[in-house]
Amino acid sequence: INMMMRTSIIPNSPHHPHKSYMTTPTTTPTPTTTTTTTRLSSSSSSSSSTIDTAERIQRLLSIKKQSGLTYDQIASHLGVTNTYTAQLFLGQARLQTETAHKLSNLLPQITTQDLEDMQQTFPMRSFDDNILKEPNVYRTHEAVMHYGQAIKSIINEQCGDGIMSAIDFYCDVGTTVGKTHGEKRVVI
């Protein structure tokens, strides 16, 4: 699969639960390579919180698989991006109340406790360095490194001096057809 990246300004996108200003190249780890931890409260132990989060992620991914729904289909129902939806299922984003109701209606197998935990747990927004060895993630990282200076220049030209948010921005993953050979190309 070849990769094509698109970066643009998106004011207050209706497809993301936060005010959103920009798309940027990024990716979401595959479930088999994800290591997820959560910010701990004073009453939680590190290992039990990590285990609880990992078990919740496995339950959510199992429910998603059993439903036969894709991230795109779930995202469409929730009114958010497919990337944000994947982050919810992987414990990398916090579930908003209005989105929780929609998710519960779509996938009633998700327990009330899991929905509450998804809303109350502050996700750890980091990654396991080993994820960079996964080919899709490595290639995305390589593309950002290659296009980084051009992306920065466009951001400065369109937004002025400053730093874009890596937490509060619009990201969606899709495909398009290559113009030369008709092959699938990834659009981030």
Short mmCIF file of C-alpha atoms in Angstrom, two decimals:
data_model
loop_
_atom_site.label_atom_id
_atom_site.label_comp_id
_atom_site.label_asym_id
_atom_site.label_seq_id
_atom_site.Cartn_x
_atom_site.Cartn_y
_atom_site.Cartn_z
CA ILE A 1 0.00 0.00 0.00
CA ASN A 2 1.39 3.37 -0.95
CA MET A 3 0.80 6.31 1.35
CA MET A 4 -0.49 9.76 0.50
CA MET A 5 -0.79 12.42 3.20
CA ARG A 6 -3.14 15.36 3.30
CA THR A 7 -2.75 18.24 5.77
CA SER A 8 -5.28 21.04 5.97
CA ILE A 9 -7.02 23.43 8.32
CA ILE A 10 -10.43 22.16 9.50
CA PRO A 11 -12.31 24.69 11.68
CA ASN A 12 -14.49 23.11 14.37
CA SER A 13 -15.06 19.80 12.62
CA PRO A 14 -18.38 18.09 13.45
CA HIS A 15 -16.62 14.72 13.17
CA HIS A 16 -14.48 15.13 16.27
CA PRO A 17 -15.67 15.67 19.83
CA HIS A 18 -13.22 18.51 20.45
CA LYS A 19 -12.72 21.84 18.72
CA SER A 20 -10.50 20.84 15.87
CA TYR A 21 -8.22 22.93 13.78
CA MET A 22 -5.95 20.72 11.80
CA THR A 23 -5.36 17.34 10.26
CA THR A 24 -1.95 15.85 10.58
CA PRO A 25 -0.35 12.55 9.65
CA THR A 26 -0.69 10.01 12.43
CA THR A 27 -1.69 6.42 12.95
CA THR A 28 -3.24 4.13 15.49
CA PRO A 29 -1.40 0.99 16.63
CA THR A 30 -2.86 -2.38 15.79
CA PRO A 31 -4.38 -4.19 18.78
CA THR A 32 -1.73 -6.89 18.71
CA THR A 33 1.07 -4.39 19.32
CA THR A 34 -0.63 -2.03 21.75
CA THR A 35 0.65 -1.53 25.27
CA THR A 36 -1.74 0.63 27.24
CA THR A 37 -1.45 2.09 30.69
CA THR A 38 -3.57 4.57 32.56
CA ARG A 39 -2.83 7.50 34.84
CA LEU A 40 -3.29 6.09 38.32
CA SER A 41 -5.23 7.49 41.23
CA SER A 42 -3.66 7.40 44.66
CA SER A 43 -5.73 4.34 45.59
CA SER A 44 -4.77 2.25 42.55
CA SER A 45 -1.74 0.08 42.16
CA SER A 46 0.23 0.27 38.94
CA SER A 47 -0.08 -3.38 37.94
CA SER A 48 -3.79 -3.76 38.71
CA SER A 49 -4.73 -0.58 36.82
CA THR A 50 -2.71 -1.65 33.79
CA ILE A 51 -4.25 -5.12 33.91
CA ASP A 52 -7.78 -3.66 34.28
CA THR A 53 -7.21 -1.40 31.28
CA ALA A 54 -5.75 -4.23 29.18
CA GLU A 55 -8.71 -6.48 30.07
CA ARG A 56 -11.20 -3.72 29.20
CA ILE A 57 -9.47 -3.19 25.85
CA GLN A 58 -9.71 -6.91 25.08
CA ARG A 59 -13.42 -6.94 26.02
CA LEU A 60 -14.11 -3.91 23.80
CA LEU A 61 -12.20 -5.35 20.84
CA SER A 62 -14.01 -8.66 21.26
CA ILE A 63 -17.41 -6.89 21.26
CA LYS A 64 -16.38 -4.90 18.17
CA LYS A 65 -15.29 -8.08 16.39
CA GLN A 66 -18.52 -9.91 17.31
CA SER A 67 -20.61 -6.97 16.05
CA GLY A 68 -18.96 -7.14 12.63
CA LEU A 69 -18.76 -3.33 12.59
CA THR A 70 -15.72 -1.45 11.32
CA TYR A 71 -14.19 1.60 13.00
CA ASP A 72 -15.66 3.65 10.14
CA GLN A 73 -19.17 2.33 10.79
CA ILE A 74 -18.93 2.89 14.54
CA ALA A 75 -17.46 6.36 14.02
CA SER A 76 -20.29 7.29 11.67
CA HIS A 77 -22.86 6.28 14.29
CA LEU A 78 -20.99 8.15 17.05
CA GLY A 79 -20.36 11.26 14.93
CA VAL A 80 -16.58 11.15 15.43
CA THR A 81 -13.56 10.12 13.33
CA ASN A 82 -12.47 6.53 12.79
CA THR A 83 -9.15 7.34 14.45
CA TYR A 84 -10.81 8.70 17.60
CA THR A 85 -13.06 5.62 17.65
CA ALA A 86 -10.04 3.31 17.47
CA GLN A 87 -8.41 5.31 20.28
CA LEU A 88 -11.52 4.80 22.43
CA PHE A 89 -11.37 1.04 21.91
CA LEU A 90 -7.62 0.98 22.59
CA GLY A 91 -7.86 3.02 25.80
CA GLN A 92 -6.02 6.00 24.28
CA ALA A 93 -8.84 8.56 24.44
CA ARG A 94 -11.43 9.55 27.00
CA LEU A 95 -15.07 8.79 26.19
CA GLN A 96 -17.37 11.83 26.32
CA THR A 97 -20.82 11.49 27.95
CA GLU A 98 -22.81 12.22 24.79
CA THR A 99 -20.70 9.73 22.85
CA ALA A 100 -21.10 7.12 25.61
CA HIS A 101 -24.88 7.08 25.14
CA LYS A 102 -24.52 6.53 21.39
CA LEU A 103 -21.90 3.80 21.92
CA SER A 104 -24.12 2.05 24.48
CA ASN A 105 -27.05 2.09 22.05
CA LEU A 106 -24.91 0.77 19.20
CA LEU A 107 -23.07 -1.90 21.21
CA PRO A 108 -25.25 -2.78 24.22
CA GLN A 109 -22.86 -5.62 25.15
CA ILE A 110 -20.44 -3.01 26.54
CA THR A 111 -20.99 -3.04 30.28
CA THR A 112 -22.01 0.03 32.23
CA GLN A 113 -18.79 -0.35 34.23
CA ASP A 114 -16.64 -0.30 31.07
CA LEU A 115 -18.50 2.76 29.78
CA GLU A 116 -17.98 4.52 33.12
CA ASP A 117 -14.29 3.59 33.18
CA MET A 118 -13.87 4.88 29.62
CA GLN A 119 -15.30 8.22 30.78
CA GLN A 120 -13.48 8.47 34.10
CA THR A 121 -10.05 7.07 33.30
CA PHE A 122 -7.48 9.53 32.05
CA PRO A 123 -5.69 7.77 29.20
CA MET A 124 -1.93 7.61 29.03
CA ARG A 125 -1.22 9.22 25.68
CA SER A 126 2.11 7.64 25.00
CA PHE A 127 3.25 4.53 23.21
CA ASP A 128 5.54 1.58 23.54
CA ASP A 129 8.75 2.31 21.58
CA ASN A 130 8.44 -1.17 20.04
CA ILE A 131 5.41 0.07 18.05
CA LEU A 132 7.87 1.89 15.76
CA LYS A 133 9.04 -1.54 14.57
CA GLU A 134 5.55 -2.29 13.18
CA PRO A 135 5.81 -1.59 9.40
CA ASN A 136 2.73 0.64 9.04
CA VAL A 137 3.70 2.72 12.06
CA TYR A 138 7.32 2.92 10.95
CA ARG A 139 6.31 4.08 7.46
CA THR A 140 3.94 6.71 8.91
CA HIS A 141 6.73 7.93 11.19
CA GLU A 142 9.12 7.98 8.22
CA ALA A 143 6.62 10.01 6.16
CA VAL A 144 6.17 12.55 8.96
CA MET A 145 9.95 12.86 9.27
CA HIS A 146 10.29 13.30 5.49
CA TYR A 147 7.43 15.82 5.16
CA GLY A 148 7.87 17.37 8.62
CA GLN A 149 9.59 20.57 7.52
CA ALA A 150 7.05 21.15 4.74
CA ILE A 151 4.15 20.45 7.12
CA LYS A 152 5.61 22.91 9.65
CA SER A 153 6.01 25.55 6.95
CA ILE A 154 2.38 25.15 5.83
CA ILE A 155 1.15 25.27 9.45
CA ASN A 156 3.10 28.49 10.03
CA GLU A 157 1.82 29.98 6.79
CA GLN A 158 -1.82 29.13 7.56
CA CYS A 159 -1.86 29.54 11.36
CA GLY A 160 1.05 31.79 12.23
CA ASP A 161 3.74 31.06 14.78
CA GLY A 162 2.82 28.34 17.24
CA ILE A 163 2.65 24.64 17.83
CA MET A 164 -0.28 22.47 16.78
CA SER A 165 -2.00 20.30 19.36
CA ALA A 166 -1.33 16.59 19.14
CA ILE A 167 -4.28 15.86 21.44
CA ASP A 168 -6.93 18.20 20.04
CA PHE A 169 -6.78 17.84 16.29
CA TYR A 170 -8.78 16.12 13.58
CA CYS A 171 -7.42 12.87 12.17
CA ASP A 172 -9.14 10.39 9.90
CA VAL A 173 -7.74 7.42 7.98
CA GLY A 174 -9.12 6.41 4.62
CA THR A 175 -8.11 5.24 1.18
CA THR A 176 -8.10 6.55 -2.35
CA VAL A 177 -7.16 5.06 -5.72
CA GLY A 178 -3.72 5.75 -7.17
CA LYS A 179 -3.73 7.69 -10.43
CA THR A 180 -1.03 5.70 -12.20
CA HIS A 181 -1.84 2.04 -11.52
CA GLY A 182 -5.22 2.17 -9.77
CA GLU A 183 -3.71 0.83 -6.55
CA LYS A 184 -5.08 1.61 -3.09
CA ARG A 185 -3.42 4.54 -1.35
CA VAL A 186 -3.77 5.51 2.28
CA VAL A 187 -5.01 9.01 3.09
CA ILE A 188 -4.33 10.31 6.61
#
